[in-house]
Amino acid sequence: MEVLGWKEWGQLPDIGIDAIHMKVDTGAKTSCLHAFKLEPFEKDEQPWLRVHVHPHQDSVEEHVFEAPIHDQREVTDSGGHTEVRYVIKTRLCLGQFDGAVELTLTNRDTMKFRMLLGRQAMRKRFMVNPELAHQLGERP
């Protein structure tokens, strides 16, 4: 089992994000990705999303990708506010892990990290040492 620090660098290659700085959040059930604009549409009679993200902190660089909608869920944030969020499934590369994870999508413009890594993605794969940072290496 790999050990994570409280913040790590990973990749979301299937949606074209080659480096994303994430906060490792054991208080969050599901992982979350910053998305400032969501455009639902149909493709082959299935529900899809066009997603606009700023993948890098302190940057207005825009990245757009499309993904099938996996689900919609009510999520309660750390401030106690509940919202319905779209969920996508995509590939995460983090250390030795390379596999599918669920990501909820919400606007995180006011947050420091563009992604939270939640418990479901860590389960049986990682342990967390909150005294460490970038245990798996610097930006890929």
XYZ file of N, CA, C and O in Angstrom:
560
model
N 0.854 -1.182 0.000
C 0.000 0.000 0.000
C 0.897 1.242 0.000
O 1.799 1.352 0.812
N 0.633 2.163 -0.912
C 1.426 3.389 -0.993
C 0.965 4.405 0.047
O -0.205 4.447 0.413
N 1.886 5.242 0.474
C 1.590 6.294 1.433
C 1.486 7.622 0.700
O 2.365 7.987 -0.083
N 0.373 8.327 0.950
C 0.153 9.648 0.379
C 0.409 10.709 1.433
O 0.179 10.475 2.614
N 0.832 11.875 0.984
C 0.881 13.040 1.850
C -0.447 13.767 1.770
O -1.385 13.329 1.092
N -0.560 14.920 2.428
C -1.829 15.656 2.447
C -2.128 16.335 1.113
O -3.262 16.721 0.839
N -1.102 16.478 0.257
C -1.327 16.972 -1.103
C -0.407 16.197 -2.039
O 0.703 15.823 -1.667
N -0.913 15.920 -3.240
C -0.178 15.118 -4.215
C -0.462 15.600 -5.631
O -1.443 16.313 -5.866
N 0.401 15.197 -6.563
C 0.201 15.441 -7.988
C -0.268 14.156 -8.652
O 0.254 13.079 -8.355
N -1.251 14.270 -9.540
C -1.728 13.117 -10.290
C -2.041 13.511 -11.715
O -1.820 14.656 -12.129
N -2.556 12.553 -12.461
C -2.934 12.769 -13.856
C -4.320 12.185 -14.109
O -4.684 11.166 -13.513
N -5.067 12.851 -14.996
C -6.364 12.362 -15.466
C -6.260 12.255 -16.996
O -6.796 13.070 -17.742
N -5.539 11.237 -17.483
C -5.189 11.190 -18.910
C -6.370 11.056 -19.867
O -6.324 11.603 -20.971
N -7.433 10.364 -19.465
C -8.555 10.160 -20.390
C -9.342 11.438 -20.659
O -10.097 11.505 -21.626
N -9.175 12.442 -19.790
C -9.850 13.720 -20.039
C -8.830 14.822 -20.359
O -9.155 16.003 -20.347
N -7.592 14.400 -20.655
C -6.590 15.324 -21.163
C -5.903 16.199 -20.128
O -5.331 17.230 -20.480
N -5.922 15.813 -18.859
C -5.251 16.604 -17.820
C -3.993 15.846 -17.411
O -4.065 14.810 -16.740
N -2.838 16.378 -17.835
C -1.574 15.677 -17.604
C -0.959 15.949 -16.241
O -0.031 15.258 -15.835
N -1.451 16.949 -15.527
C -0.968 17.219 -14.174
C -2.043 17.979 -13.409
O -2.537 19.002 -13.884
N -2.407 17.451 -12.248
C -3.371 18.150 -11.404
C -2.926 18.016 -9.949
O -2.551 16.934 -9.498
N -2.954 19.141 -9.267
C -2.563 19.192 -7.851
C -3.814 18.919 -7.033
O -4.814 19.604 -7.190
N -3.762 17.917 -6.190
C -4.952 17.534 -5.442
C -4.691 17.528 -3.950
O -3.589 17.237 -3.496
N -5.741 17.860 -3.219
C -5.713 17.744 -1.769
C -6.254 16.367 -1.423
O -7.316 15.961 -1.910
N -5.545 15.654 -0.601
C -5.977 14.343 -0.140
C -6.914 14.591 1.037
O -6.509 15.127 2.062
N -8.195 14.242 0.851
C -9.229 14.625 1.815
C -9.953 13.398 2.345
O -10.915 12.916 1.736
N -9.518 12.916 3.500
C -10.154 11.732 4.087
C -11.550 12.042 4.616
O -12.305 11.126 4.932
N -11.913 13.311 4.685
C -13.255 13.687 5.115
C -14.270 13.657 3.984
O -15.471 13.696 4.220
N -13.788 13.583 2.738
C -14.678 13.555 1.570
C -14.878 12.114 1.120
O -13.908 11.371 0.953
N -16.111 11.721 0.900
C -16.385 10.361 0.438
C -15.946 10.193 -1.023
O -15.213 9.279 -1.364
N -16.397 11.104 -1.875
C -16.129 11.019 -3.307
C -15.133 12.088 -3.709
O -15.129 13.184 -3.164
N -14.313 11.780 -4.677
C -13.371 12.762 -5.210
C -14.128 13.826 -5.984
O -15.231 13.591 -6.483
N -13.525 15.010 -6.095
C -14.201 16.146 -6.706
C -13.234 16.900 -7.608
O -12.084 17.126 -7.240
N -13.713 17.303 -8.774
C -12.919 18.076 -9.728
C -13.572 19.423 -9.952
O -14.796 19.517 -10.093
N -12.752 20.461 -10.013
C -13.231 21.811 -10.298
C -13.778 21.882 -11.726
O -13.122 21.457 -12.674
N -14.966 22.424 -11.888
C -15.553 22.672 -13.202
C -16.338 23.970 -13.098
O -17.226 24.092 -12.270
N -15.977 24.952 -13.942
C -16.670 26.239 -13.833
C -17.828 26.368 -14.814
O -18.653 27.260 -14.685
N -17.931 25.445 -15.771
C -19.047 25.467 -16.712
C -19.346 24.033 -17.134
O -18.442 23.292 -17.517
N -20.632 23.659 -17.070
C -21.081 22.323 -17.449
C -22.183 22.447 -18.494
O -23.138 23.185 -18.288
N -22.030 21.724 -19.589
C -23.016 21.761 -20.668
C -23.499 20.340 -20.960
O -22.802 19.582 -21.640
N -24.682 19.974 -20.453
C -25.210 18.637 -20.760
C -25.668 18.559 -22.221
O -26.169 19.534 -22.777
N -25.479 17.385 -22.833
C -25.951 17.142 -24.191
C -26.121 15.640 -24.375
O -25.760 14.858 -23.496
N -26.695 15.233 -25.500
C -26.860 13.804 -25.789
C -25.914 13.387 -26.896
O -25.710 14.120 -27.861
N -25.350 12.203 -26.738
C -24.472 11.620 -27.744
C -24.853 10.151 -27.841
O -24.836 9.445 -26.819
N -25.215 9.708 -29.028
C -25.660 8.323 -29.220
C -26.779 7.961 -28.247
O -26.786 6.882 -27.652
N -27.701 8.906 -28.044
C -28.862 8.751 -27.178
C -28.496 8.525 -25.709
O -29.296 7.990 -24.938
N -27.301 8.932 -25.312
C -26.846 8.829 -23.924
C -26.532 10.227 -23.398
O -26.087 11.096 -24.153
N -26.724 10.471 -22.079
C -26.417 11.791 -21.511
C -24.900 12.002 -21.335
O -24.223 11.155 -20.747
N -24.407 13.109 -21.862
C -22.991 13.475 -21.789
C -22.871 14.888 -21.251
O -23.848 15.634 -21.200
N -21.632 15.243 -20.888
C -21.316 16.595 -20.427
C -20.116 17.145 -21.180
O -19.154 16.424 -21.420
N -20.205 18.405 -21.524
C -19.033 19.171 -21.952
C -18.607 19.944 -20.709
O -19.390 20.692 -20.138
N -17.377 19.736 -20.278
C -16.903 20.253 -19.003
C -15.770 21.245 -19.235
O -14.805 20.942 -19.933
N -15.901 22.428 -18.634
C -14.882 23.475 -18.723
C -14.195 23.572 -17.367
O -14.863 23.798 -16.352
N -12.879 23.394 -17.368
C -12.124 23.433 -16.112
C -10.929 24.380 -16.228
O -10.446 24.654 -17.322
N -10.499 24.873 -15.086
C -9.204 25.532 -14.943
C -8.360 24.505 -14.177
O -8.445 24.444 -12.956
N -7.557 23.684 -14.863
C -6.892 22.581 -14.179
C -5.748 22.980 -13.245
O -5.324 22.174 -12.426
N -5.260 24.210 -13.376
C -4.111 24.611 -12.568
C -4.480 25.758 -11.633
O -5.148 26.710 -12.038
N -4.027 25.648 -10.406
C -4.267 26.681 -9.408
C -3.713 28.011 -9.886
O -2.692 28.069 -10.567
N -4.396 29.078 -9.517
C -3.937 30.444 -9.839
C -3.733 30.661 -11.332
O -2.852 31.405 -11.751
N -4.541 30.003 -12.158
C -4.430 30.147 -13.605
C -5.828 30.187 -14.219
O -6.732 29.511 -13.744
N -5.978 30.968 -15.266
C -7.250 30.997 -15.993
C -7.163 30.154 -17.265
O -8.056 30.202 -18.104
N -6.080 29.395 -17.395
C -5.963 28.473 -18.524
C -7.188 27.573 -18.528
O -7.546 26.979 -17.510
N -7.843 27.483 -19.684
C -9.083 26.723 -19.787
C -8.847 25.408 -20.512
O -8.144 25.358 -21.515
N -9.433 24.357 -19.974
C -9.378 23.040 -20.604
C -10.818 22.545 -20.725
O -11.592 22.640 -19.765
N -11.185 22.027 -21.893
C -12.544 21.532 -22.124
C -12.455 20.062 -22.523
O -11.616 19.682 -23.345
N -13.322 19.249 -21.926
C -13.397 17.841 -22.312
C -14.853 17.400 -22.286
O -15.712 18.092 -21.735
N -15.112 16.257 -22.883
C -16.446 15.673 -22.884
C -16.382 14.301 -22.238
O -15.405 13.568 -22.414
N -17.448 13.962 -21.491
C -17.505 12.672 -20.805
C -18.950 12.243 -20.631
O -19.837 13.096 -20.473
N -19.205 10.940 -20.641
C -20.559 10.475 -20.334
C -20.903 10.759 -18.874
O -20.033 10.699 -18.006
N -22.155 11.069 -18.635
C -22.618 11.278 -17.266
C -22.780 9.912 -16.616
O -23.531 9.069 -17.111
N -22.095 9.697 -15.514
C -22.172 8.427 -14.801
C -23.346 8.433 -13.818
O -24.009 7.416 -13.625
N -23.597 9.610 -13.197
C -24.631 9.691 -12.168
C -24.867 11.162 -11.825
O -24.123 12.037 -12.274
N -25.891 11.411 -11.023
C -26.102 12.703 -10.371
C -26.394 12.386 -8.912
O -27.181 11.486 -8.613
N -25.721 13.144 -7.988
C -25.862 12.848 -6.563
C -25.954 14.113 -5.748
O -25.366 15.128 -6.100
N -26.660 13.995 -4.628
C -26.647 15.070 -3.641
C -25.353 14.960 -2.848
O -25.021 13.883 -2.347
N -24.628 16.065 -2.761
C -23.361 16.101 -2.037
C -23.425 17.239 -1.033
O -23.840 18.350 -1.371
N -22.997 16.961 0.188
C -22.925 18.000 1.215
C -21.469 18.398 1.370
O -20.611 17.554 1.652
N -21.181 19.691 1.186
C -19.801 20.168 1.292
C -19.413 20.383 2.746
O -20.225 20.209 3.665
N -18.166 20.774 2.959
C -17.657 20.926 4.329
C -18.367 22.039 5.096
O -18.345 22.051 6.324
N -19.026 22.949 4.374
C -19.780 24.015 5.033
C -21.217 23.631 5.340
O -21.989 24.444 5.847
N -21.599 22.385 5.014
C -22.949 21.913 5.296
C -23.960 22.205 4.198
O -25.140 21.941 4.356
N -23.512 22.763 3.070
C -24.404 23.065 1.949
C -24.547 21.837 1.059
O -23.554 21.197 0.728
N -25.784 21.541 0.672
C -26.052 20.385 -0.175
C -26.378 20.851 -1.582
O -27.117 21.817 -1.774
N -25.799 20.162 -2.566
C -26.106 20.450 -3.966
C -26.117 19.147 -4.752
O -25.481 18.167 -4.359
N -26.852 19.139 -5.854
C -26.841 17.991 -6.755
C -25.693 18.200 -7.735
O -25.599 19.257 -8.371
N -24.821 17.206 -7.830
C -23.658 17.303 -8.710
C -23.676 16.179 -9.739
O -24.091 15.059 -9.454
N -23.174 16.508 -10.926
C -22.907 15.471 -11.914
C -21.709 14.656 -11.454
O -20.790 15.174 -10.809
N -21.716 13.370 -11.823
C -20.602 12.473 -11.532
C -20.130 11.878 -12.846
O -20.941 11.412 -13.655
N -18.807 11.906 -13.063
C -18.210 11.220 -14.203
C -17.262 10.161 -13.663
O -16.855 10.206 -12.511
N -16.939 9.208 -14.506
C -15.946 8.197 -14.167
C -14.791 8.388 -15.134
O -15.004 8.506 -16.351
N -13.573 8.449 -14.603
C -12.412 8.620 -15.471
C -11.200 7.955 -14.840
O -11.236 7.542 -13.683
N -10.146 7.877 -15.607
C -8.911 7.231 -15.178
C -8.038 8.202 -14.389
O -7.822 9.331 -14.807
N -7.530 7.745 -13.249
C -6.594 8.492 -12.427
C -5.278 7.734 -12.390
O -5.260 6.529 -12.158
N -4.179 8.464 -12.611
C -2.838 7.912 -12.428
C -2.236 8.634 -11.238
O -2.079 9.863 -11.255
N -1.927 7.870 -10.208
C -1.395 8.432 -8.966
C -0.458 7.404 -8.360
O -0.904 6.340 -7.909
N 0.842 7.696 -8.381
C 1.810 6.720 -7.909
C 1.717 5.457 -8.741
O 1.711 5.513 -9.969
N 1.600 4.297 -8.084
C 1.485 3.020 -8.792
C 0.051 2.726 -9.236
O -0.185 1.780 -9.982
N -0.907 3.530 -8.775
C -2.319 3.309 -9.121
C -2.632 3.895 -10.488
O -2.273 5.025 -10.802
N -3.313 3.118 -11.307
C -3.794 3.558 -12.618
C -5.143 2.873 -12.808
O -5.208 1.699 -13.172
N -6.229 3.616 -12.516
C -7.539 2.997 -12.606
C -8.653 4.023 -12.580
O -8.416 5.230 -12.468
N -9.874 3.525 -12.689
C -11.054 4.383 -12.767
C -11.451 4.903 -11.387
O -11.375 4.172 -10.391
N -11.846 6.174 -11.342
C -12.392 6.787 -10.137
C -13.617 7.604 -10.523
O -13.762 8.034 -11.668
N -14.498 7.800 -9.555
C -15.644 8.687 -9.739
C -15.252 10.085 -9.287
O -14.607 10.247 -8.249
N -15.661 11.089 -10.071
C -15.416 12.484 -9.730
C -16.725 13.252 -9.769
O -17.434 13.215 -10.783
N -17.073 13.938 -8.685
C -18.174 14.882 -8.764
C -17.604 16.166 -9.355
O -16.399 16.426 -9.276
N -18.459 16.966 -9.946
C -18.028 18.199 -10.608
C -18.714 19.391 -9.964
O -19.940 19.411 -9.840
N -17.925 20.383 -9.546
C -18.472 21.599 -8.959
C -17.470 22.726 -9.134
O -16.290 22.489 -9.390
N -17.944 23.949 -8.971
C -17.068 25.107 -9.089
C -16.242 25.259 -7.815
O -16.783 25.454 -6.738
N -14.927 25.173 -7.967
C -14.000 25.303 -6.838
C -13.102 26.521 -7.028
O -11.971 26.550 -6.539
N -13.590 27.545 -7.727
C -12.786 28.742 -7.985
C -12.248 29.380 -6.716
O -11.160 29.939 -6.719
N -12.998 29.296 -5.634
C -12.558 29.942 -4.389
C -11.698 29.023 -3.531
O -11.235 29.437 -2.474
N -11.486 27.804 -3.994
C -10.700 26.835 -3.235
C -9.266 26.788 -3.755
O -9.007 27.063 -4.916
N -8.355 26.408 -2.906
C -6.945 26.380 -3.291
C -6.633 25.238 -4.264
O -5.822 25.400 -5.166
N -7.258 24.082 -4.076
C -6.960 22.919 -4.907
C -8.072 22.679 -5.919
O -9.249 22.772 -5.586
N -7.685 22.335 -7.134
C -8.645 22.072 -8.208
C -9.260 20.682 -8.123
O -10.210 20.373 -8.814
N -8.700 19.840 -7.249
C -9.246 18.496 -7.086
C -9.074 18.048 -5.648
O -8.068 18.345 -5.008
N -10.101 17.337 -5.161
C -10.015 16.637 -3.882
C -9.986 15.146 -4.176
O -10.773 14.662 -4.995
N -9.106 14.431 -3.511
C -9.068 12.986 -3.615
C -9.799 12.435 -2.401
O -9.354 12.606 -1.263
N -10.950 11.797 -2.629
C -11.795 11.303 -1.546
C -11.505 9.865 -1.151
O -10.713 9.162 -1.786
N -12.192 9.429 -0.103
C -11.960 8.099 0.477
C -12.201 6.956 -0.498
O -11.477 5.962 -0.480
N -13.246 7.050 -1.328
C -13.539 5.941 -2.241
C -12.367 5.655 -3.171
O -12.083 4.506 -3.473
N -11.690 6.701 -3.641
C -10.551 6.508 -4.541
C -9.328 5.970 -3.803
O -8.479 5.319 -4.405
N -9.250 6.227 -2.500
C -8.084 5.789 -1.710
C -8.242 4.390 -1.136
O -7.253 3.729 -0.837
N -9.473 3.951 -0.981
C -9.785 2.714 -0.267
C -8.969 1.521 -0.772
O -8.922 1.249 -1.978
N -8.294 0.863 0.146
C -7.512 -0.351 -0.109
C -6.340 -0.119 -1.057
O -5.741 -1.068 -1.544
N -6.026 1.148 -1.350
C -4.919 1.456 -2.257
C -3.843 2.283 -1.581
O -2.677 2.170 -1.916
N -4.286 3.179 -0.690
C -3.373 4.159 -0.104
C -3.592 4.287 1.396
O -4.687 4.069 1.892
N -2.526 4.712 2.065
C -2.607 5.184 3.438
C -2.178 6.645 3.383
O -1.444 7.055 2.484
N -2.636 7.448 4.344
C -2.345 8.882 4.337
C -1.542 9.261 5.572
O -1.923 8.911 6.690
N -0.452 9.976 5.349
C 0.316 10.562 6.440
C 0.198 12.076 6.290
O 0.813 12.659 5.398
N -0.599 12.733 7.136
C -0.843 14.166 6.980
C 0.369 15.045 7.263
O 0.338 16.235 7.006
N 1.447 14.459 7.757
C 2.674 15.238 7.974
C 3.504 15.348 6.696
O 4.455 16.127 6.638
N 3.146 14.575 5.676
C 3.904 14.550 4.423
C 3.186 15.333 3.334
O 1.967 15.498 3.367
N 3.941 15.780 2.340
C 3.391 16.411 1.141
C 4.190 15.906 -0.061
O 5.405 15.726 0.025
N 3.500 15.672 -1.159
C 4.132 15.223 -2.402
C 5.002 13.980 -2.183
O 6.097 13.872 -2.711
N 4.463 13.048 -1.430
C 5.163 11.805 -1.134
C 5.431 11.001 -2.412
O 6.416 10.291 -2.491
N 4.582 11.149 -3.412
C 4.730 10.391 -4.667
C 5.513 11.175 -5.714
O 5.606 10.742 -6.858
N 6.032 12.337 -5.341
C 6.865 13.088 -6.274
C 6.253 14.438 -6.610
O 5.100 14.732 -6.306
N 7.064 15.266 -7.237
C 6.629 16.596 -7.664
C 5.815 16.489 -8.949
O 5.636 15.394 -9.491
N 5.414 17.610 -9.484
C 4.555 17.669 -10.669
C 5.084 16.772 -11.785
O 6.245 16.853 -12.143
N 4.221 15.910 -12.321
C 4.665 15.010 -13.405
C 4.988 15.788 -14.674
O 4.506 16.864 -14.893
